[in-house]
Amino acid sequence: MSRFKFVDIGINLTDPMFRGIYRGVQKHQDDLQDVIERAVQIGVKKFMITGGNLQDSKEALHLAQTNDMFFSTVGCHPTRCDEFEKNDPDLYLMELLNLTENNKGKVVAIGECGLDFDRLQFCPRDTQLKYFEKQFELAEQTKLPMFLHCRNSHAEFLDIMKRNRDRCVGGVVHSFDGTKEAAAALMDLDLYIGFNALCMQVMSDVGRHTMTFMYLYRPGNSQKLRTRSLKTEANLEVLKSIPSEKLMIETDAPWCGVKSTHAGSKYVKTSFPTKKKWENGHCVKDRNEPCHIIQILEIMSAVREQDPLELANTLYNNTIKVFFPDM
Ligand SMILES: [Zn+2]
């Protein structure tokens, strides 16, 4: 058994990829149980399944009910906040609230919510601002911490956060890719910062459920590559600047895996048998899994020059304190 213990705070276990379905096509058999088994082997104790809108939150909760190690979040992602207006906004909020209230113990956070100005094509800015703030009602009523998302929107995010900080018990800004100053401002509000492989290695215009970052690696695209390496350096500096008492760790799987082209990949020590085409008992190339959380720890601890076990224990304790306070 692993000497490490982890909580993966951002894991999209409802994604069809974990059922072998890629872009709507069944490519291999459902191997969710193997994915979980691999993660448990390296020390994952709890999985916080991300809910991205009302329907997705229902599915996340439904899955969470199948395993004692699974938990879920309930909320609406900034890129999906137009759903409030496509429905009756108050009713939509009420349904999120009911889902949470009726499943205390399984639902451990309000989220994913926040702002994402990199992807305004999915939801306009004003709508995002309005319904991010509206979701504080959920945090206030349920007294649950928040699982927060902030992309290219730091000033506005901080503004809303400051105005509503006393309405929520706390939370984490996951998949953080902001500056040192932005991280400091969030820590001043007693919020935690979540890192995955992506934060440490690539740039900010990459989002969950998109694969647009592939263009970064296209040969000849030197402008983009240059931007990436600068951003990488800056991100590693940000990671170093945050006290471990304010950090959390996540995979954001099946997205955001460590790529061999990433600067941080040289720090990775643990590898898993991986095939380009799915094979029983193997990871699949380009599908991130919760077991890869150990690789994120390895990069983090190398960059921060910290003992991995000690760092893992701190990250674990931080997460328990915020999301599982009754443990
Ligand atoms: Zn996010």
mmCIF file of C-alpha atoms and ligand atoms in Angstrom:
data_model
loop_
_atom_site.group_PDB
_atom_site.id
_atom_site.type_symbol
_atom_site.label_atom_id
_atom_site.label_comp_id
_atom_site.label_asym_id
_atom_site.label_seq_id
_atom_site.Cartn_x
_atom_site.Cartn_y
_atom_site.Cartn_z
ATOM 1 C CA MET A 1 0.000 0.000 0.000
ATOM 2 C CA SER A 2 1.120 3.558 -0.662
ATOM 3 C CA ARG A 3 2.637 5.594 2.131
ATOM 4 C CA PHE A 4 0.895 8.649 0.674
ATOM 5 C CA LYS A 5 -2.676 9.738 1.176
ATOM 6 C CA PHE A 6 -4.548 12.118 -1.077
ATOM 7 C CA VAL A 7 -7.897 13.746 -1.632
ATOM 8 C CA ASP A 8 -8.375 14.547 -5.326
ATOM 9 C CA ILE A 9 -10.380 17.757 -4.928
ATOM 10 C CA GLY A 10 -11.117 18.135 -8.653
ATOM 11 C CA ILE A 11 -11.975 14.932 -10.441
ATOM 12 C CA ASN A 12 -14.497 14.746 -13.288
ATOM 13 C CA LEU A 13 -15.455 11.134 -12.756
ATOM 14 C CA THR A 14 -18.754 11.563 -14.590
ATOM 15 C CA ASP A 15 -16.854 12.166 -17.810
ATOM 16 C CA PRO A 16 -17.747 9.538 -20.445
ATOM 17 C CA MET A 17 -14.026 8.925 -21.060
ATOM 18 C CA PHE A 18 -14.007 6.887 -17.836
ATOM 19 C CA ARG A 19 -16.658 4.713 -19.455
ATOM 20 C CA GLY A 20 -14.568 4.290 -22.588
ATOM 21 C CA ILE A 21 -16.557 6.889 -24.558
ATOM 22 C CA TYR A 22 -14.589 9.572 -26.410
ATOM 23 C CA ARG A 23 -16.462 12.301 -28.294
ATOM 24 C CA GLY A 24 -19.587 10.201 -28.187
ATOM 25 C CA VAL A 25 -17.954 7.038 -29.539
ATOM 26 C CA GLN A 26 -17.413 3.889 -27.458
ATOM 27 C CA LYS A 27 -13.692 3.216 -27.949
ATOM 28 C CA HIS A 28 -13.146 0.658 -25.230
ATOM 29 C CA GLN A 29 -14.947 -1.014 -22.353
ATOM 30 C CA ASP A 30 -16.032 0.853 -19.237
ATOM 31 C CA ASP A 31 -12.961 0.774 -16.968
ATOM 32 C CA LEU A 32 -14.011 3.166 -14.198
ATOM 33 C CA GLN A 33 -13.389 0.516 -11.543
ATOM 34 C CA ASP A 34 -9.814 0.005 -12.767
ATOM 35 C CA VAL A 35 -9.257 3.763 -12.757
ATOM 36 C CA ILE A 36 -10.433 3.925 -9.145
ATOM 37 C CA GLU A 37 -8.394 0.881 -8.166
ATOM 38 C CA ARG A 38 -5.199 2.411 -9.595
ATOM 39 C CA ALA A 39 -5.889 5.625 -7.683
ATOM 40 C CA VAL A 40 -6.540 3.774 -4.426
ATOM 41 C CA GLN A 41 -3.287 1.855 -4.867
ATOM 42 C CA ILE A 42 -1.250 5.071 -4.887
ATOM 43 C CA GLY A 43 -3.134 6.436 -1.864
ATOM 44 C CA VAL A 44 -6.214 8.374 -3.010
ATOM 45 C CA LYS A 45 -8.631 8.187 -0.072
ATOM 46 C CA LYS A 46 -11.359 10.515 -1.275
ATOM 47 C CA PHE A 47 -12.585 11.707 -4.648
ATOM 48 C CA MET A 48 -14.434 15.021 -4.929
ATOM 49 C CA ILE A 49 -16.452 14.666 -8.111
ATOM 50 C CA THR A 50 -17.010 18.015 -9.777
ATOM 51 C CA GLY A 51 -20.542 19.129 -10.604
ATOM 52 C CA GLY A 52 -20.565 21.617 -13.481
ATOM 53 C CA ASN A 53 -24.267 22.495 -13.768
ATOM 54 C CA LEU A 54 -27.558 21.257 -12.348
ATOM 55 C CA GLN A 55 -27.721 18.107 -14.454
ATOM 56 C CA ASP A 56 -24.026 17.368 -14.028
ATOM 57 C CA SER A 57 -24.310 17.912 -10.274
ATOM 58 C CA LYS A 58 -27.105 15.353 -10.154
ATOM 59 C CA GLU A 59 -24.933 12.873 -12.044
ATOM 60 C CA ALA A 60 -21.920 13.601 -9.822
ATOM 61 C CA LEU A 61 -24.041 13.012 -6.730
ATOM 62 C CA HIS A 62 -25.553 9.859 -8.195
ATOM 63 C CA LEU A 63 -22.064 8.475 -8.809
ATOM 64 C CA ALA A 64 -20.916 9.624 -5.361
ATOM 65 C CA GLN A 65 -23.652 7.516 -3.810
ATOM 66 C CA THR A 66 -22.104 4.355 -5.263
ATOM 67 C CA ASN A 67 -18.860 4.426 -3.256
ATOM 68 C CA ASP A 68 -17.913 5.460 0.291
ATOM 69 C CA MET A 69 -14.807 7.240 -1.015
ATOM 70 C CA PHE A 70 -16.803 9.405 -3.443
ATOM 71 C CA PHE A 71 -18.197 12.866 -2.714
ATOM 72 C CA SER A 72 -19.517 15.575 -4.979
ATOM 73 C CA THR A 73 -19.950 19.296 -5.477
ATOM 74 C CA VAL A 74 -23.144 21.072 -6.495
ATOM 75 C CA GLY A 75 -23.051 24.276 -8.507
ATOM 76 C CA CYS A 76 -22.894 25.915 -11.889
ATOM 77 C CA HIS A 77 -19.627 26.555 -13.760
ATOM 78 C CA PRO A 78 -19.185 30.099 -15.141
ATOM 79 C CA THR A 79 -19.277 28.889 -18.748
ATOM 80 C CA ARG A 80 -22.691 27.337 -18.110
ATOM 81 C CA CYS A 81 -24.350 30.147 -16.181
ATOM 82 C CA ASP A 82 -26.609 30.984 -19.130
ATOM 83 C CA GLU A 83 -28.590 27.958 -17.932
ATOM 84 C CA PHE A 84 -29.935 30.095 -15.093
ATOM 85 C CA GLU A 85 -31.532 32.387 -17.640
ATOM 86 C CA LYS A 86 -32.666 29.682 -20.025
ATOM 87 C CA ASN A 87 -34.691 28.426 -17.065
ATOM 88 C CA ASP A 88 -36.275 30.362 -14.229
ATOM 89 C CA PRO A 89 -33.152 31.643 -12.389
ATOM 90 C CA ASP A 90 -34.722 31.365 -8.928
ATOM 91 C CA LEU A 91 -36.036 27.902 -9.645
ATOM 92 C CA TYR A 92 -32.653 26.781 -10.983
ATOM 93 C CA LEU A 93 -30.982 28.047 -7.824
ATOM 94 C CA MET A 94 -33.635 26.388 -5.685
ATOM 95 C CA GLU A 95 -33.009 23.060 -7.392
ATOM 96 C CA LEU A 96 -29.294 23.354 -6.710
ATOM 97 C CA LEU A 97 -30.090 24.181 -3.107
ATOM 98 C CA ASN A 98 -32.480 21.262 -2.674
ATOM 99 C CA LEU A 99 -30.010 18.859 -4.225
ATOM 100 C CA THR A 100 -27.415 19.986 -1.704
ATOM 101 C CA GLU A 101 -29.657 20.110 1.360
ATOM 102 C CA ASN A 102 -31.124 16.681 0.654
ATOM 103 C CA ASN A 103 -27.718 15.055 0.335
ATOM 104 C CA LYS A 104 -25.623 16.460 3.128
ATOM 105 C CA GLY A 105 -22.704 14.185 3.820
ATOM 106 C CA LYS A 106 -22.228 13.397 0.148
ATOM 107 C CA VAL A 107 -22.219 16.938 -1.193
ATOM 108 C CA VAL A 108 -19.145 18.563 0.329
ATOM 109 C CA ALA A 109 -18.870 21.844 -1.593
ATOM 110 C CA ILE A 110 -20.744 24.465 -3.553
ATOM 111 C CA GLY A 111 -19.240 24.654 -7.015
ATOM 112 C CA GLU A 112 -17.796 24.584 -9.390
ATOM 113 C CA CYS A 113 -18.538 28.276 -9.638
ATOM 114 C CA GLY A 114 -16.659 31.454 -10.393
ATOM 115 C CA LEU A 115 -15.606 33.424 -13.474
ATOM 116 C CA ASP A 116 -13.976 32.454 -16.772
ATOM 117 C CA PHE A 117 -13.272 35.373 -19.103
ATOM 118 C CA ASP A 118 -11.173 33.166 -21.386
ATOM 119 C CA ARG A 119 -14.321 31.471 -22.600
ATOM 120 C CA LEU A 120 -16.886 34.206 -22.985
ATOM 121 C CA GLN A 121 -18.108 32.473 -26.146
ATOM 122 C CA PHE A 122 -19.925 30.012 -23.876
ATOM 123 C CA CYS A 123 -21.418 32.550 -21.485
ATOM 124 C CA PRO A 124 -21.255 36.363 -21.513
ATOM 125 C CA ARG A 125 -19.395 38.257 -18.841
ATOM 126 C CA ASP A 126 -22.395 39.930 -17.217
ATOM 127 C CA THR A 127 -24.206 36.619 -16.886
ATOM 128 C CA GLN A 128 -21.144 35.060 -15.277
ATOM 129 C CA LEU A 129 -20.788 37.936 -12.809
ATOM 130 C CA LYS A 130 -24.445 37.835 -11.862
ATOM 131 C CA TYR A 131 -24.728 34.107 -11.262
ATOM 132 C CA PHE A 132 -21.380 33.668 -9.568
ATOM 133 C CA GLU A 133 -22.584 36.106 -6.943
ATOM 134 C CA LYS A 134 -26.005 34.474 -6.817
ATOM 135 C CA GLN A 135 -24.448 31.129 -5.887
ATOM 136 C CA PHE A 136 -23.230 32.601 -2.611
ATOM 137 C CA GLU A 137 -26.821 32.091 -1.509
ATOM 138 C CA LEU A 138 -26.130 28.353 -1.708
ATOM 139 C CA ALA A 139 -22.948 28.693 0.323
ATOM 140 C CA GLU A 140 -24.708 30.858 2.867
ATOM 141 C CA GLN A 141 -27.688 28.569 3.306
ATOM 142 C CA THR A 142 -25.815 25.268 3.366
ATOM 143 C CA LYS A 143 -22.701 26.479 5.241
ATOM 144 C CA LEU A 144 -20.630 24.410 2.830
ATOM 145 C CA PRO A 145 -17.228 25.596 1.540
ATOM 146 C CA MET A 146 -16.847 26.575 -2.109
ATOM 147 C CA PHE A 147 -15.014 24.974 -5.011
ATOM 148 C CA LEU A 148 -14.064 27.984 -7.105
ATOM 149 C CA HIS A 149 -12.898 28.627 -10.649
ATOM 150 C CA CYS A 150 -11.111 31.814 -11.771
ATOM 151 C CA ARG A 151 -9.716 32.344 -15.277
ATOM 152 C CA ASN A 152 -8.449 35.653 -16.584
ATOM 153 C CA SER A 153 -10.868 37.444 -14.285
ATOM 154 C CA HIS A 154 -8.914 38.032 -11.119
ATOM 155 C CA ALA A 155 -9.981 41.611 -10.347
ATOM 156 C CA GLU A 156 -13.683 40.885 -10.795
ATOM 157 C CA PHE A 157 -13.393 37.580 -8.954
ATOM 158 C CA LEU A 158 -11.684 39.227 -6.007
ATOM 159 C CA ASP A 159 -14.256 41.998 -5.968
ATOM 160 C CA ILE A 160 -17.165 39.545 -5.705
ATOM 161 C CA MET A 161 -15.264 37.378 -3.235
ATOM 162 C CA LYS A 162 -14.515 40.298 -0.917
ATOM 163 C CA ARG A 163 -18.086 41.518 -1.027
ATOM 164 C CA ASN A 164 -19.439 38.065 -0.134
ATOM 165 C CA ARG A 165 -16.644 36.548 1.894
ATOM 166 C CA ASP A 166 -18.587 36.453 5.142
ATOM 167 C CA ARG A 167 -21.428 34.600 3.425
ATOM 168 C CA CYS A 168 -19.281 31.504 2.919
ATOM 169 C CA VAL A 169 -17.232 29.442 5.333
ATOM 170 C CA GLY A 170 -14.249 29.266 2.950
ATOM 171 C CA GLY A 171 -13.043 27.288 -0.004
ATOM 172 C CA VAL A 172 -10.456 26.666 -2.665
ATOM 173 C CA VAL A 173 -9.694 28.369 -5.958
ATOM 174 C CA HIS A 174 -8.902 25.294 -8.015
ATOM 175 C CA SER A 175 -6.657 24.943 -11.076
ATOM 176 C CA PHE A 176 -4.990 28.187 -10.159
ATOM 177 C CA ASP A 177 -2.995 29.938 -12.878
ATOM 178 C CA GLY A 178 -2.868 33.517 -11.620
ATOM 179 C CA THR A 179 -0.002 35.675 -10.410
ATOM 180 C CA LYS A 180 1.748 35.700 -7.036
ATOM 181 C CA GLU A 181 -0.166 38.850 -6.160
ATOM 182 C CA ALA A 182 -3.477 37.234 -7.061
ATOM 183 C CA ALA A 183 -2.630 34.221 -4.911
ATOM 184 C CA ALA A 184 -1.692 36.485 -2.008
ATOM 185 C CA ALA A 185 -4.971 38.384 -2.289
ATOM 186 C CA LEU A 186 -6.935 35.130 -2.160
ATOM 187 C CA MET A 187 -4.949 33.896 0.830
ATOM 188 C CA ASP A 188 -5.696 37.199 2.559
ATOM 189 C CA LEU A 189 -9.338 36.154 2.290
ATOM 190 C CA ASP A 190 -8.370 32.870 3.931
ATOM 191 C CA LEU A 191 -8.977 30.868 0.753
ATOM 192 C CA TYR A 192 -6.927 27.899 -0.392
ATOM 193 C CA ILE A 193 -5.232 27.458 -3.756
ATOM 194 C CA GLY A 194 -5.558 24.230 -5.772
ATOM 195 C CA PHE A 195 -2.924 23.095 -8.255
ATOM 196 C CA ASN A 196 -2.994 20.475 -10.986
ATOM 197 C CA ALA A 197 -0.469 19.598 -13.674
ATOM 198 C CA LEU A 198 -1.855 22.231 -15.974
ATOM 199 C CA CYS A 199 -1.323 25.115 -13.574
ATOM 200 C CA MET A 200 2.310 24.273 -13.256
ATOM 201 C CA GLN A 201 3.013 23.839 -16.901
ATOM 202 C CA VAL A 202 0.811 25.448 -19.431
ATOM 203 C CA MET A 203 -0.881 28.732 -19.980
ATOM 204 C CA SER A 204 -4.158 30.208 -18.977
ATOM 205 C CA ASP A 205 -6.220 29.918 -22.139
ATOM 206 C CA VAL A 206 -6.742 26.239 -21.647
ATOM 207 C CA GLY A 207 -9.955 25.173 -20.060
ATOM 208 C CA ARG A 208 -11.685 22.181 -18.757
ATOM 209 C CA HIS A 209 -13.468 20.187 -21.430
ATOM 210 C CA THR A 210 -11.373 21.715 -24.225
ATOM 211 C CA MET A 211 -8.367 20.301 -25.943
ATOM 212 C CA THR A 212 -7.241 23.574 -27.495
ATOM 213 C CA PHE A 213 -3.839 23.365 -25.872
ATOM 214 C CA MET A 214 -2.723 20.922 -28.537
ATOM 215 C CA TYR A 215 -2.005 23.844 -30.810
ATOM 216 C CA LEU A 216 0.692 24.963 -28.423
ATOM 217 C CA TYR A 217 2.791 22.029 -29.470
ATOM 218 C CA ARG A 218 2.362 22.502 -33.193
ATOM 219 C CA PRO A 219 5.809 22.801 -34.759
ATOM 220 C CA GLY A 220 6.550 26.270 -36.041
ATOM 221 C CA ASN A 221 4.204 27.971 -33.633
ATOM 222 C CA SER A 222 7.109 29.646 -31.908
ATOM 223 C CA GLN A 223 5.137 32.626 -30.645
ATOM 224 C CA LYS A 224 2.827 30.421 -28.635
ATOM 225 C CA LEU A 225 5.634 28.220 -27.434
ATOM 226 C CA ARG A 226 7.512 31.244 -26.173
ATOM 227 C CA THR A 227 4.466 32.454 -24.317
ATOM 228 C CA ARG A 228 4.108 29.073 -22.746
ATOM 229 C CA SER A 229 7.616 28.834 -21.379
ATOM 230 C CA LEU A 230 7.413 32.302 -19.833
ATOM 231 C CA LYS A 231 4.139 31.454 -18.262
ATOM 232 C CA THR A 232 5.602 28.196 -17.015
ATOM 233 C CA GLU A 233 8.398 29.965 -15.190
ATOM 234 C CA ALA A 234 5.975 32.422 -13.659
ATOM 235 C CA ASN A 235 3.605 29.654 -12.587
ATOM 236 C CA LEU A 236 6.354 27.743 -10.860
ATOM 237 C CA GLU A 237 7.293 30.920 -8.998
ATOM 238 C CA VAL A 238 3.669 31.300 -7.925
ATOM 239 C CA LEU A 239 3.619 27.721 -6.687
ATOM 240 C CA LYS A 240 6.753 28.384 -4.631
ATOM 241 C CA SER A 241 5.263 31.531 -3.120
ATOM 242 C CA ILE A 242 2.266 29.810 -1.505
ATOM 243 C CA PRO A 243 2.734 28.345 1.996
ATOM 244 C CA SER A 244 1.938 24.626 2.001
ATOM 245 C CA GLU A 245 -0.725 25.284 4.651
ATOM 246 C CA LYS A 246 -2.758 27.040 1.927
ATOM 247 C CA LEU A 247 -2.315 24.507 -0.885
ATOM 248 C CA MET A 248 -4.449 21.677 -2.224
ATOM 249 C CA ILE A 249 -3.862 19.145 -4.997
ATOM 250 C CA GLU A 250 -6.094 17.852 -7.795
ATOM 251 C CA THR A 251 -5.894 16.094 -11.143
ATOM 252 C CA ASP A 252 -8.880 17.677 -12.957
ATOM 253 C CA ALA A 253 -8.858 14.315 -14.788
ATOM 254 C CA PRO A 254 -9.589 13.233 -17.484
ATOM 255 C CA TRP A 255 -8.154 16.618 -18.502
ATOM 256 C CA CYS A 256 -4.952 18.414 -17.610
ATOM 257 C CA GLY A 257 -2.520 15.484 -17.519
ATOM 258 C CA VAL A 258 1.247 15.798 -17.289
ATOM 259 C CA LYS A 259 2.667 15.764 -20.810
ATOM 260 C CA SER A 260 6.220 14.721 -21.572
ATOM 261 C CA THR A 261 6.634 18.116 -23.266
ATOM 262 C CA HIS A 262 5.932 19.892 -19.981
ATOM 263 C CA ALA A 263 8.806 21.502 -18.132
ATOM 264 C CA GLY A 264 7.799 19.821 -14.901
ATOM 265 C CA SER A 265 7.686 16.327 -16.394
ATOM 266 C CA LYS A 266 11.368 15.805 -15.590
ATOM 267 C CA TYR A 267 10.464 15.690 -11.903
ATOM 268 C CA VAL A 268 8.006 12.841 -12.339
ATOM 269 C CA LYS A 269 9.262 9.613 -10.757
ATOM 270 C CA THR A 270 6.207 7.370 -10.749
ATOM 271 C CA SER A 271 4.909 6.062 -14.035
ATOM 272 C CA PHE A 272 2.030 3.759 -14.854
ATOM 273 C CA PRO A 273 1.805 1.211 -17.665
ATOM 274 C CA THR A 274 0.209 3.242 -20.425
ATOM 275 C CA LYS A 275 -0.970 2.356 -23.911
ATOM 276 C CA LYS A 276 -1.901 4.553 -26.813
ATOM 277 C CA LYS A 277 -4.823 2.220 -27.498
ATOM 278 C CA TRP A 278 -6.719 0.971 -24.441
ATOM 279 C CA GLU A 279 -5.633 -2.350 -23.020
ATOM 280 C CA ASN A 280 -6.892 -4.051 -19.893
ATOM 281 C CA GLY A 281 -4.984 -2.958 -16.786
ATOM 282 C CA HIS A 282 -3.353 0.052 -18.461
ATOM 283 C CA CYS A 283 -3.756 3.800 -18.472
ATOM 284 C CA VAL A 284 -4.599 5.363 -21.822
ATOM 285 C CA LYS A 285 -2.317 8.008 -23.280
ATOM 286 C CA ASP A 286 -4.022 11.430 -23.266
ATOM 287 C CA ARG A 287 -6.583 10.443 -20.648
ATOM 288 C CA ASN A 288 -5.597 11.795 -17.258
ATOM 289 C CA GLU A 289 -6.521 9.667 -14.243
ATOM 290 C CA PRO A 290 -6.708 10.245 -10.485
ATOM 291 C CA CYS A 291 -3.699 7.915 -9.952
ATOM 292 C CA HIS A 292 -1.581 10.594 -11.658
ATOM 293 C CA ILE A 293 -2.045 12.770 -8.586
ATOM 294 C CA ILE A 294 1.243 11.311 -7.362
ATOM 295 C CA GLN A 295 3.005 12.825 -10.374
ATOM 296 C CA ILE A 296 1.614 16.240 -9.492
ATOM 297 C CA LEU A 297 2.898 15.772 -5.951
ATOM 298 C CA GLU A 298 6.318 14.818 -7.325
ATOM 299 C CA ILE A 299 6.497 17.957 -9.465
ATOM 300 C CA MET A 300 5.186 20.125 -6.625
ATOM 301 C CA SER A 301 7.611 18.800 -4.061
ATOM 302 C CA ALA A 302 10.583 19.125 -6.450
ATOM 303 C CA VAL A 303 9.710 22.698 -7.383
ATOM 304 C CA ARG A 304 9.093 23.633 -3.758
ATOM 305 C CA GLU A 305 12.090 21.608 -2.530
ATOM 306 C CA GLN A 306 9.933 19.887 0.054
ATOM 307 C CA ASP A 307 9.764 16.304 1.229
ATOM 308 C CA PRO A 308 6.930 14.675 -0.771
ATOM 309 C CA LEU A 309 5.472 12.738 2.142
ATOM 310 C CA GLU A 310 5.431 15.762 4.397
ATOM 311 C CA LEU A 311 3.884 17.883 1.634
ATOM 312 C CA ALA A 312 1.270 15.218 0.855
ATOM 313 C CA ASN A 313 0.285 15.052 4.527
ATOM 314 C CA THR A 314 -0.096 18.821 4.717
ATOM 315 C CA LEU A 315 -2.209 18.921 1.541
ATOM 316 C CA TYR A 316 -4.357 16.087 2.860
ATOM 317 C CA ASN A 317 -4.882 17.773 6.220
ATOM 318 C CA ASN A 318 -5.734 21.110 4.577
ATOM 319 C CA THR A 319 -8.393 19.405 2.492
ATOM 320 C CA ILE A 320 -9.893 17.497 5.404
ATOM 321 C CA LYS A 321 -10.067 20.677 7.443
ATOM 322 C CA VAL A 322 -12.017 22.545 4.758
ATOM 323 C CA PHE A 323 -14.177 19.882 3.109
ATOM 324 C CA PHE A 324 -14.474 17.127 5.712
ATOM 325 C CA PRO A 325 -14.473 19.027 9.018
ATOM 326 C CA ASP A 326 -16.449 16.317 10.830
ATOM 327 C CA MET A 327 -13.806 13.671 10.206
HETATM 328 ZN ZN ZN B 1 -12.399 24.928 -13.149
#
